[in-house]
Short mmCIF file of C-alpha atoms and ligand atoms in Angstrom, two decimals:
data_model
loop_
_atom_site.label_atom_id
_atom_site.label_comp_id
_atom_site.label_asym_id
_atom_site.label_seq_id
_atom_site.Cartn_x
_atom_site.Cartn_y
_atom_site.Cartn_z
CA UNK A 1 0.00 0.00 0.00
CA UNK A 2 1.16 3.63 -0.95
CA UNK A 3 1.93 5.66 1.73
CA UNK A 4 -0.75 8.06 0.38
CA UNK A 5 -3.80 8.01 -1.36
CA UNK A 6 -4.43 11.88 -2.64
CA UNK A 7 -1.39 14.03 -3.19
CA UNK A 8 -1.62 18.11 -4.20
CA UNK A 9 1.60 19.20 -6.30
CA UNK A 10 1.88 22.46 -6.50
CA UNK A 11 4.17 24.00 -9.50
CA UNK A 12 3.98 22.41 -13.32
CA UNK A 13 7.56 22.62 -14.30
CA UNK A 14 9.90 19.49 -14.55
CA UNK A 15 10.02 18.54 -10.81
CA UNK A 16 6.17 18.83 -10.31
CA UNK A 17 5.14 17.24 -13.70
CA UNK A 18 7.05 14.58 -12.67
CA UNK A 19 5.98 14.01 -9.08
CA UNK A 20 2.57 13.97 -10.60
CA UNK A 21 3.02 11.47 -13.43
CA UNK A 22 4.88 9.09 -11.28
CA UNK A 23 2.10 9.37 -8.58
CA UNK A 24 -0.89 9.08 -10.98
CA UNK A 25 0.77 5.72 -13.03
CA UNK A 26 0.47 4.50 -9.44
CA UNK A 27 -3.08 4.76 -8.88
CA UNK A 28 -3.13 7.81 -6.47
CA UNK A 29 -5.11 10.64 -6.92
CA UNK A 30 -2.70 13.57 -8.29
CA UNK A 31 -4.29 17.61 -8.10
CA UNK A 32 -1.68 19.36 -9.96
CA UNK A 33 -2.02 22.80 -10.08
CA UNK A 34 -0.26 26.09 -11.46
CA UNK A 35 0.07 29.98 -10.70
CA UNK A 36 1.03 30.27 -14.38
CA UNK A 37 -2.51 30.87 -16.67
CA UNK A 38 -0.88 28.46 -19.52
CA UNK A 39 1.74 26.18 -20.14
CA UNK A 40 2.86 28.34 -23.53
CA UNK A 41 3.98 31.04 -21.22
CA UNK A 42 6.49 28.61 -19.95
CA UNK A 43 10.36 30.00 -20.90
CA UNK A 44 12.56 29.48 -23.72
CA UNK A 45 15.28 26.72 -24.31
CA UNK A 46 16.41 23.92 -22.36
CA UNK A 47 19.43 21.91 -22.45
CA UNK A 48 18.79 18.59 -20.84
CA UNK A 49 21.95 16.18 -20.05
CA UNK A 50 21.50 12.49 -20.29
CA UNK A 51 20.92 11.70 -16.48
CA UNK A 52 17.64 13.94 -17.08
CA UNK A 53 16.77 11.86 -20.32
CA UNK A 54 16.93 8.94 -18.06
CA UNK A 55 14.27 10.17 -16.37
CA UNK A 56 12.08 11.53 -19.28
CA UNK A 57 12.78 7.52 -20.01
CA UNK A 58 11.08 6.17 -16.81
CA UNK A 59 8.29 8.62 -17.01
CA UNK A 60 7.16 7.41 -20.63
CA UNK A 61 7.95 10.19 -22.87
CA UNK A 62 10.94 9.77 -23.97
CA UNK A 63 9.91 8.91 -27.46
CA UNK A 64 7.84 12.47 -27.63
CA UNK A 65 10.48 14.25 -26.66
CA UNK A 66 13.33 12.70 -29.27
CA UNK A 67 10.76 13.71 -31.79
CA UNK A 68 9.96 17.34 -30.85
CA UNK A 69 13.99 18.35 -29.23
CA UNK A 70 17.23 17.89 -30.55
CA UNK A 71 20.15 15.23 -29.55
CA UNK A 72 23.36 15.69 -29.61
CA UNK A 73 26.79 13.80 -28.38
CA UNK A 74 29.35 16.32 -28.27
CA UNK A 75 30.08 19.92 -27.26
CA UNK A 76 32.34 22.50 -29.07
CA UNK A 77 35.04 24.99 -27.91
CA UNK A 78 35.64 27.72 -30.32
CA UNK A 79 37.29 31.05 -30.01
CA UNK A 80 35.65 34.42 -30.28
CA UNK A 81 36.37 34.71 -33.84
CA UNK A 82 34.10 31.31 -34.61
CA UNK A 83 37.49 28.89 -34.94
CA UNK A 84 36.69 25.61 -33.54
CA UNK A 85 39.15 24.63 -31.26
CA UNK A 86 38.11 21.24 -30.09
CA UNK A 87 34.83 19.05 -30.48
CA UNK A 88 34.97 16.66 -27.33
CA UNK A 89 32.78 13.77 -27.01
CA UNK A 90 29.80 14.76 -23.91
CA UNK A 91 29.63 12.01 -21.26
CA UNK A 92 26.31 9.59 -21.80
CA UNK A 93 25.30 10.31 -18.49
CA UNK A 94 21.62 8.27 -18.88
CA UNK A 95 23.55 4.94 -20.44
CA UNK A 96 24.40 3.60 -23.62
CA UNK A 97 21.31 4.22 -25.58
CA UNK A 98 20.35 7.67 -24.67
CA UNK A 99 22.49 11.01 -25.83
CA UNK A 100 24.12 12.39 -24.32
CA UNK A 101 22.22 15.85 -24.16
CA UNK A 102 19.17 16.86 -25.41
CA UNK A 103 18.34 20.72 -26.27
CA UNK A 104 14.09 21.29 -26.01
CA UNK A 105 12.05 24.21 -26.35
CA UNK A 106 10.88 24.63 -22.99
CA UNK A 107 6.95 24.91 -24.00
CA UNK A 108 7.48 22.01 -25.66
CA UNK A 109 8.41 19.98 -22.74
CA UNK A 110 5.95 21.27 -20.32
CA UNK A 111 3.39 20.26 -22.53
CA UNK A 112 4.97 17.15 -23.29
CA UNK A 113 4.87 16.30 -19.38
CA UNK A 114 1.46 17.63 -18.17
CA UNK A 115 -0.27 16.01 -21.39
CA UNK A 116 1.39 12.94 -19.44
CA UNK A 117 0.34 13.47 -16.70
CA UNK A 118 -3.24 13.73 -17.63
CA UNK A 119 -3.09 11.17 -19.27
CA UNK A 120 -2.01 8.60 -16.00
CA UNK A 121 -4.89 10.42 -14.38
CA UNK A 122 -3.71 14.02 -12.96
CA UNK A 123 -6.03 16.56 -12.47
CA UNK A 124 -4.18 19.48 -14.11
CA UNK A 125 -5.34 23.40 -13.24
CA UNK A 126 -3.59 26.29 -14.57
CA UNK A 127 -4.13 29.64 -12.74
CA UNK A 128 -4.12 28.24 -9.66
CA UNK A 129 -2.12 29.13 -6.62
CA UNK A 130 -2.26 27.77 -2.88
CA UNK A 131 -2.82 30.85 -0.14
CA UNK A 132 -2.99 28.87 3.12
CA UNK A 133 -1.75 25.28 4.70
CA UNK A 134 -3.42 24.09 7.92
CA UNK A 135 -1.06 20.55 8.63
CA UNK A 136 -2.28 17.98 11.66
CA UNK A 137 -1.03 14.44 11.66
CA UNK A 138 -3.32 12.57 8.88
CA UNK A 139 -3.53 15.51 6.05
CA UNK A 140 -3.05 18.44 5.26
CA UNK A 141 -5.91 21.29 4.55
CA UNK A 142 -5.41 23.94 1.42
CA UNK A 143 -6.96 27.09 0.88
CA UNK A 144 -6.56 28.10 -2.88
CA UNK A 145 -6.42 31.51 -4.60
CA UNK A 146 -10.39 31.19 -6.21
CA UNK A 147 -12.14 30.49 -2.91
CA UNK A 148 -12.08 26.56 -2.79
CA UNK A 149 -10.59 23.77 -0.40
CA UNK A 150 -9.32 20.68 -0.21
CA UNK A 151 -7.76 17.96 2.28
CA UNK A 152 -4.62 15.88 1.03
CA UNK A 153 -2.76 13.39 2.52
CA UNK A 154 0.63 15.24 1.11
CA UNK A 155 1.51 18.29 -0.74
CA UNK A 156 4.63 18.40 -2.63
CA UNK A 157 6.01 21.67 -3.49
CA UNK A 158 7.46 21.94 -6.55
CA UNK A 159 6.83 25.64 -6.78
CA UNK A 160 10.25 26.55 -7.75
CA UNK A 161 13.21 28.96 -6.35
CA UNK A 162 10.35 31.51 -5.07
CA UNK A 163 8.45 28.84 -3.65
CA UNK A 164 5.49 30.04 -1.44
CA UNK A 165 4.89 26.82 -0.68
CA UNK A 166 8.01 26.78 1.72
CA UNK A 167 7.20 30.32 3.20
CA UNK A 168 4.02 29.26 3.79
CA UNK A 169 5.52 26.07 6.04
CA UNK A 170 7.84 28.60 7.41
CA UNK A 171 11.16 27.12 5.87
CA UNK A 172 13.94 29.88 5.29
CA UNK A 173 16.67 29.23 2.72
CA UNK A 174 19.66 31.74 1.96
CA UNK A 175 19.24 32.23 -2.18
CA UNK A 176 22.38 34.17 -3.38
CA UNK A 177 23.31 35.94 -6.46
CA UNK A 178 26.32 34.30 -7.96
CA UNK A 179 27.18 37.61 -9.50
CA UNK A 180 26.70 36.14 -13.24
CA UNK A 181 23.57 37.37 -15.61
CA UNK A 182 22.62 35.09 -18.39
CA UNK A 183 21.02 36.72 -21.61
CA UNK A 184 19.38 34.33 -23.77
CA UNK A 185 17.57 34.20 -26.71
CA UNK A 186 15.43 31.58 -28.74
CA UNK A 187 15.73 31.87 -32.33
CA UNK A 188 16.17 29.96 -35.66
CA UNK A 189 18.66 27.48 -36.06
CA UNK A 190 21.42 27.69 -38.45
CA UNK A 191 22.42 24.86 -40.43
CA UNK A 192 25.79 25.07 -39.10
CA UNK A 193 24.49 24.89 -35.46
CA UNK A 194 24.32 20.74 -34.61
CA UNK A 195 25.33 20.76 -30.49
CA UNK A 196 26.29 23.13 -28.16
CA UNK A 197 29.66 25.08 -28.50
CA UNK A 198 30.91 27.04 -25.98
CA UNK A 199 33.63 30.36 -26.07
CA UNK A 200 35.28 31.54 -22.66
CA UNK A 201 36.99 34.18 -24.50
CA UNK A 202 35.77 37.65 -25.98
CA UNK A 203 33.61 40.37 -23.40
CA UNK A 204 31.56 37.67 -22.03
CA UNK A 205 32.34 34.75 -19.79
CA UNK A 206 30.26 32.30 -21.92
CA UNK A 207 29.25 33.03 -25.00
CA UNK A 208 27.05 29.87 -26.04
CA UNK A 209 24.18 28.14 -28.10
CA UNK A 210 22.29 24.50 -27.90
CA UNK A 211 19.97 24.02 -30.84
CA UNK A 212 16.47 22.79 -29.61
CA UNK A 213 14.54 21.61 -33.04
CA UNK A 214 15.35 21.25 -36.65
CA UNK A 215 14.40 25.08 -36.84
CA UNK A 216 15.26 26.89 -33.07
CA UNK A 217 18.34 27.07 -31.02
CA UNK A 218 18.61 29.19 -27.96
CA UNK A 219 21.51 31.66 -27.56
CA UNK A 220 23.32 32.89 -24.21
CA UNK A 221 25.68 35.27 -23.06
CA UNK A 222 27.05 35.03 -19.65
CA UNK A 223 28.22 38.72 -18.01
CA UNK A 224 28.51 40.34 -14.44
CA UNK A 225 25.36 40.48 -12.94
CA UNK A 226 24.06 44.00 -13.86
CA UNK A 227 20.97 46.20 -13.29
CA UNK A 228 19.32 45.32 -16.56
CA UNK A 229 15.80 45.39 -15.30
CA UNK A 230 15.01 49.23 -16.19
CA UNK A 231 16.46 48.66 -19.90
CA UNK A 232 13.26 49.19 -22.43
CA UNK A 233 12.57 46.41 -24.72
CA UNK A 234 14.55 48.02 -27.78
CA UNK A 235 17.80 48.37 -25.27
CA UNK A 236 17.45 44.80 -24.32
CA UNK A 237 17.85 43.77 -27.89
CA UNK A 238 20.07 46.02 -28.90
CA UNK A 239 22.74 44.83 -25.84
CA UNK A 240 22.48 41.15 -26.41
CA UNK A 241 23.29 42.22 -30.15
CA UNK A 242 25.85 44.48 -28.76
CA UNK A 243 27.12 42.22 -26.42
CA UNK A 244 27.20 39.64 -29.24
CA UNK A 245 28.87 41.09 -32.25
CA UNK A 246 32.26 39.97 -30.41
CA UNK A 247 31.58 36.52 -31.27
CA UNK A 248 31.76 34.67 -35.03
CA UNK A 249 31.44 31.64 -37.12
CA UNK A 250 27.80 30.14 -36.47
CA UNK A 251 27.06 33.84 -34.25
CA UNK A 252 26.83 35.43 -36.86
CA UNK A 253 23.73 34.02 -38.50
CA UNK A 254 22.77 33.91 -34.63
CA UNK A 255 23.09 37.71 -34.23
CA UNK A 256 21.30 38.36 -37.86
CA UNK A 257 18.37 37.25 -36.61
CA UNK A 258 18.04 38.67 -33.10
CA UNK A 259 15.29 41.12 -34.01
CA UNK A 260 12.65 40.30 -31.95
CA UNK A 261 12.98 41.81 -27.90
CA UNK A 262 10.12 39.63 -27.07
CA UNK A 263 12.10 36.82 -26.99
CA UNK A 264 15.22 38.17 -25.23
CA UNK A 265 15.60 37.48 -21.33
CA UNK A 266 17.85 38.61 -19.01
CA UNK A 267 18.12 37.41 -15.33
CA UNK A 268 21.22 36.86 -12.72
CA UNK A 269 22.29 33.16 -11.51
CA UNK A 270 20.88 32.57 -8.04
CA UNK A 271 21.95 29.20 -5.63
CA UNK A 272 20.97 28.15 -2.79
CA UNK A 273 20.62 24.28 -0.94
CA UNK A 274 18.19 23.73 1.95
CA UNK A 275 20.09 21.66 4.54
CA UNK A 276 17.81 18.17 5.15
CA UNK A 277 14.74 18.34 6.42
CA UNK A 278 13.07 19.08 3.04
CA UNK A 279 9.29 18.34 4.74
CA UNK A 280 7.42 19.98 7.63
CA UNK A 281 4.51 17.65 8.53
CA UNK A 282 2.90 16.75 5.15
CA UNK A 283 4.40 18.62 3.11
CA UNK A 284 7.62 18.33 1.40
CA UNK A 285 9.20 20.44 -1.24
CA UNK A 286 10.83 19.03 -4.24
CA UNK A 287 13.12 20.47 -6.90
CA UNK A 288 14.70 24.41 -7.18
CA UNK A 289 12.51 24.94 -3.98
CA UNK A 290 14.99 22.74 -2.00
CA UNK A 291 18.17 23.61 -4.10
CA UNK A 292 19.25 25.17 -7.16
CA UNK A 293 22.01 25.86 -9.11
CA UNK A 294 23.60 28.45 -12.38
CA UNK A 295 23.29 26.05 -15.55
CA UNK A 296 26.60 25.90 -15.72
CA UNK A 297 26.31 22.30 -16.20
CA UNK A 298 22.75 22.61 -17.20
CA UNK A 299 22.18 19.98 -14.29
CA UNK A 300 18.83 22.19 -12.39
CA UNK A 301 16.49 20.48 -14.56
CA UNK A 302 17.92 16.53 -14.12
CA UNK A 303 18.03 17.42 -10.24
CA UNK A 304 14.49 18.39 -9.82
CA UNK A 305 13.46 15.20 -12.14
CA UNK A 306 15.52 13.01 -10.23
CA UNK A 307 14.02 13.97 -6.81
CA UNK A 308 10.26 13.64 -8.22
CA UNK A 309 11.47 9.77 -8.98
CA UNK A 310 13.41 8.82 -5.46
CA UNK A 311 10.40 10.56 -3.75
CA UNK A 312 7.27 8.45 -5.32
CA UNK A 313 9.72 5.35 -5.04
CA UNK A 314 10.04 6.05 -1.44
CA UNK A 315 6.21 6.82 -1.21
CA UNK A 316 5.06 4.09 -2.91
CA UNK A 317 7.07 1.83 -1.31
CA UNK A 318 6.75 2.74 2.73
CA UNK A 319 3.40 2.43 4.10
CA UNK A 320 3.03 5.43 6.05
CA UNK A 321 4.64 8.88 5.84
CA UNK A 322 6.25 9.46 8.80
CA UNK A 323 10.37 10.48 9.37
CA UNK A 324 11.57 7.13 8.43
CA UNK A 325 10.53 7.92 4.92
CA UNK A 326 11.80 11.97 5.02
CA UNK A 327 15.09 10.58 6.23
CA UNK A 328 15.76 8.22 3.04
CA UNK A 329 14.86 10.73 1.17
CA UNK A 330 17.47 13.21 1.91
CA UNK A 331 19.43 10.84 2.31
CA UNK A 332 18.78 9.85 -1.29
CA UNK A 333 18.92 13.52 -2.67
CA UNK A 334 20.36 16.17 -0.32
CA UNK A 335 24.19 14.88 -1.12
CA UNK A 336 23.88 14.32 -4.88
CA UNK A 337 21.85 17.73 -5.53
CA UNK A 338 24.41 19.22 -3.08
CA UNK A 339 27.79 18.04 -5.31
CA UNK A 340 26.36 19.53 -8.61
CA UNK A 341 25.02 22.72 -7.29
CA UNK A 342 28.50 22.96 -5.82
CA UNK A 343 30.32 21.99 -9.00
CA UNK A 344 27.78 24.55 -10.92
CA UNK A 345 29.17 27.29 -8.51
CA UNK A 346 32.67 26.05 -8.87
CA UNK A 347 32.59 26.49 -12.58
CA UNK A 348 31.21 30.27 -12.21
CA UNK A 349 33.34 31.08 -9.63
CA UNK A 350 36.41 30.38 -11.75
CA UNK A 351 35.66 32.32 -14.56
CA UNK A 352 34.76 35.14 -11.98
CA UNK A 353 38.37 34.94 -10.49
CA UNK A 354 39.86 34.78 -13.79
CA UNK A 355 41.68 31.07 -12.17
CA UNK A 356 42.12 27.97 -14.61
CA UNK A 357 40.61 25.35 -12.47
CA UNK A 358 40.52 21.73 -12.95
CA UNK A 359 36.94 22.07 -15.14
CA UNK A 360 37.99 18.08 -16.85
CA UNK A 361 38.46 17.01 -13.42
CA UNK A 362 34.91 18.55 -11.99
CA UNK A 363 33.67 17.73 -15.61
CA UNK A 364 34.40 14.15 -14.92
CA UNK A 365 33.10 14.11 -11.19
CA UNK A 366 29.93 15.10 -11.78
CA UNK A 367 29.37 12.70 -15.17
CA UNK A 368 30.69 9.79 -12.82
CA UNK A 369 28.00 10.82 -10.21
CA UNK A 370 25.32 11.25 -11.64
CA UNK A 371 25.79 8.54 -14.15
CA UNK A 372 24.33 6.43 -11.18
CA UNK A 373 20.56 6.29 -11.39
CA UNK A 374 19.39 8.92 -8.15
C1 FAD B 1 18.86 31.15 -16.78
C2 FAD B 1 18.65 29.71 -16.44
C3 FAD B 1 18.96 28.73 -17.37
C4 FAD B 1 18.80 27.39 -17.05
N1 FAD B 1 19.13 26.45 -17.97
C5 FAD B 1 19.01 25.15 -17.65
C6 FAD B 1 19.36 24.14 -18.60
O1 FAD B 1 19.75 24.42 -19.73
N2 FAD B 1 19.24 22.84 -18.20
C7 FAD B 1 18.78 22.48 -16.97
O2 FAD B 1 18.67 21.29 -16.68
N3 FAD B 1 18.44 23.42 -16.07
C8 FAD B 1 18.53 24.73 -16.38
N4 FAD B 1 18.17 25.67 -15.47
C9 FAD B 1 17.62 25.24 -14.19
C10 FAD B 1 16.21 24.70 -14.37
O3 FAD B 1 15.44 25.65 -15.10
C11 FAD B 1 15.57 24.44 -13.02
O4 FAD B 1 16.45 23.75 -12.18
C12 FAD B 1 14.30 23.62 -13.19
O5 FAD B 1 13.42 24.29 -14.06
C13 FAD B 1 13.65 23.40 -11.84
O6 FAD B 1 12.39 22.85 -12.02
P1 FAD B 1 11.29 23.05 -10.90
O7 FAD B 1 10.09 22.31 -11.41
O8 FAD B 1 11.82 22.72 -9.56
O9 FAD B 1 10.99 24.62 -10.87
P2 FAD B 1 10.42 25.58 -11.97
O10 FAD B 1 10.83 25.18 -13.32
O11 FAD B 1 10.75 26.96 -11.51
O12 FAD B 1 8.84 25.37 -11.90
C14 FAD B 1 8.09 25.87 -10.84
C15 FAD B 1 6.66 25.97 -11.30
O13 FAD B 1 5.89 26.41 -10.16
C16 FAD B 1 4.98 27.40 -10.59
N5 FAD B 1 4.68 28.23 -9.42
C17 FAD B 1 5.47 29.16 -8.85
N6 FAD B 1 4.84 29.68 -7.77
C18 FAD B 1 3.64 29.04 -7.67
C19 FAD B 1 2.56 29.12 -6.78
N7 FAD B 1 2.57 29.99 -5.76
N8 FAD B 1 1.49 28.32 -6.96
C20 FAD B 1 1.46 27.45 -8.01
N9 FAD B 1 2.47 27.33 -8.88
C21 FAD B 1 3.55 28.11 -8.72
C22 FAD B 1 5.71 28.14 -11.69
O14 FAD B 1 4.80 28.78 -12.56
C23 FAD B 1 6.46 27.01 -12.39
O15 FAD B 1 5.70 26.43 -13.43
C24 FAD B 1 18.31 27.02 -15.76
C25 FAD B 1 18.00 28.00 -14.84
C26 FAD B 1 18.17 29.33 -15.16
C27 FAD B 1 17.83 30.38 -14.14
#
């Protein structure tokens, strides 16, 4: 017997959708619900390594998403001026017969995972948020943003790095700037353009790209974290193209055809890790609410997939929830998602200080680690 019978998730992005597919396939009685009004509103581009493909694997969409993103096995260094300096083979990090990486538009994998989810039986509701949590020993009562209630026997929150979920169970975490900002753009896809290549050289940190479809890439530029948020639209575009024309070869198509400010974002890399216990009563958080890293190894999204997985194996296979059950799962997932948000800072923290670093040593840590199913 599950250790539950009706779960509310609360948040539709990777770690939620997942909680709530895994759940449902189960036979228990999923409420998913979202602040967002739609899934197209969603983000941009995604980059997802092989550990998270893994994953996509187990929760049966796997196929659907080779068709709709784009695989790839290697990554590119290239100088400022578009030379390629190296192709190195990525680490499979999923196994033999997955990619290694995987680039996805992001709507595109939302709605890949909450049509799955309906489909094992989810009740999905966009629009939604959760104002209050009243927890006793058996359940847990909600109060949500139209009016209604409801009683669950668990809610996950999988509300992201703002969670309210964990302010409203009074949980403080210490989120930090990294001091990086990330511009990024989603665009068409160049013919040249067939993984991700990378440049550490030139006015930016990272001056990158990961094509997503046979017809979009994203594009990203990696700077100081600046005060960007008072630039209009037309000054947004006309700094990432600014901030762009340093770089050549395949950026140069890139750059053509950034005309569009619409879909240009800008935002700083934040981290934090809540220290184990992830739950208070009944309800447990999952994914960037417990920890979260810069996508310096583009590991956030396998991290929050891998703790919807350990958590309805561990609920599915204790009978009651109680702190035998919390404990394995921290001990599951607090030490792995701990390593790569670590490593992720590591990485920025060089280029910040201008130091070398071993990155093929960390590089090779990380693949090793999470190479082993969570
Ligand atoms: C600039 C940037 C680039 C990144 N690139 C990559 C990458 O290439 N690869 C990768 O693996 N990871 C990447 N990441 C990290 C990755 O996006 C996250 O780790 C991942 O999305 C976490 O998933 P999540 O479901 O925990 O949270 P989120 O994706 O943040 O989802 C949370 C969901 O909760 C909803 N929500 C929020 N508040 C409420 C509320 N009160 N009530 C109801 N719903 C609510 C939100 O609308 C959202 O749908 C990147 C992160 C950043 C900042």
């Amino acid at each position: 017997m599950p250790a539950v019978n009706n779960v509310l998730v609360v948040g539709g992005g990777l770690a939620g959708s997942a909680t709530a597919i895994h759940l449902a396939a189960r036979g228990i009685a999923v409420d998913l619900i979202d602040v967002m009004p739609d899934v197209a509103v969603l983000g941009s581009g995604i980059t997802l390594q092989g550990n998270a493909l893994r994953e996509l694997h187990r929760l049966g969409v796997w196929e659907r998403v080779r068709e709709e993103g784009y695989s790839f096995d290697s990554v590119g260094l290239r100088a400022p001026d578009g030379t390629l300096l190296v192709e190195m083979p990525d680490a499979r990090t999923g196994g033999p017969d997955l990619p290694a990486a995987m680039g996805m538009p992001r709507p595109a994998l939302a709605r890949i995972l909450l049509e799955r989810a309906g489909e094992a039986g989810a009740e999905v509701r966009f629009g939604l948020a959760v104002t209050a949590l009243e927890c006793d020993p058996a359940g847990v009562d909600v109060s949500f943003s139209d009016g209604s209630t409801g009683r669950y026997d668990l809610v996950v929150g999988a509300d992201g790095i703002r969670s309210t979920v964990r302010r409203l169970i009074g949980v403080e975490t210490g989120i930090r700037a990294t001091g990086m900002g990330i511009w990024r753009a989603f665009g068409p896809r160049p013919a040249s353009v067939t993984r991700t290549d990378l440049c550490y050289g030139g006015p930016c940190y990272i001056a990158g790209y990961c094509p997503t479809g046979e017809d979009s890439l994203y594009a990203y530029l990696v700077e100081d974290a600046r005060n960007r948020g008072a630039l209009s639209a037309g000054e947004r575009l006309e700094t990432m193209r600014e901030l762009a024309s340093a770089y050549h070869g395949p950026w140069d198509e890139i750059r053509a055809a950034l005309d569009d400010p619409e879909r240009i974002h800008y935002t700083w890399f934040e981290t934090h890790v809540l220290p184990p216990p992830w739950h208070r009563g009944r309800v447990v958080l999952v994914g960037d609410a417990v920890h979260s890293c810069p996508p310096t190894l583009a590991q956030g999204g396998a991290q929050a997939l891998e703790d919807a997985a350990v958590l309805t194996e561990l609920l599915d296979k204790h009978d009651r929830v109680d702190e035998q059950l919390w404990t394995a799962f921290t001990d599951r997932r607090h030490a792995r998602a701990n390593a790569v948000v670590e490593a992720s800072n590591q990485l920025g923290q060089w280029l910040l200080d201008r130091e070398q670093g071993d990155v093929p040593g960390l590089m090779r840590r990380i693949a090793e680690l999470v190479s082993q199913p969570a």
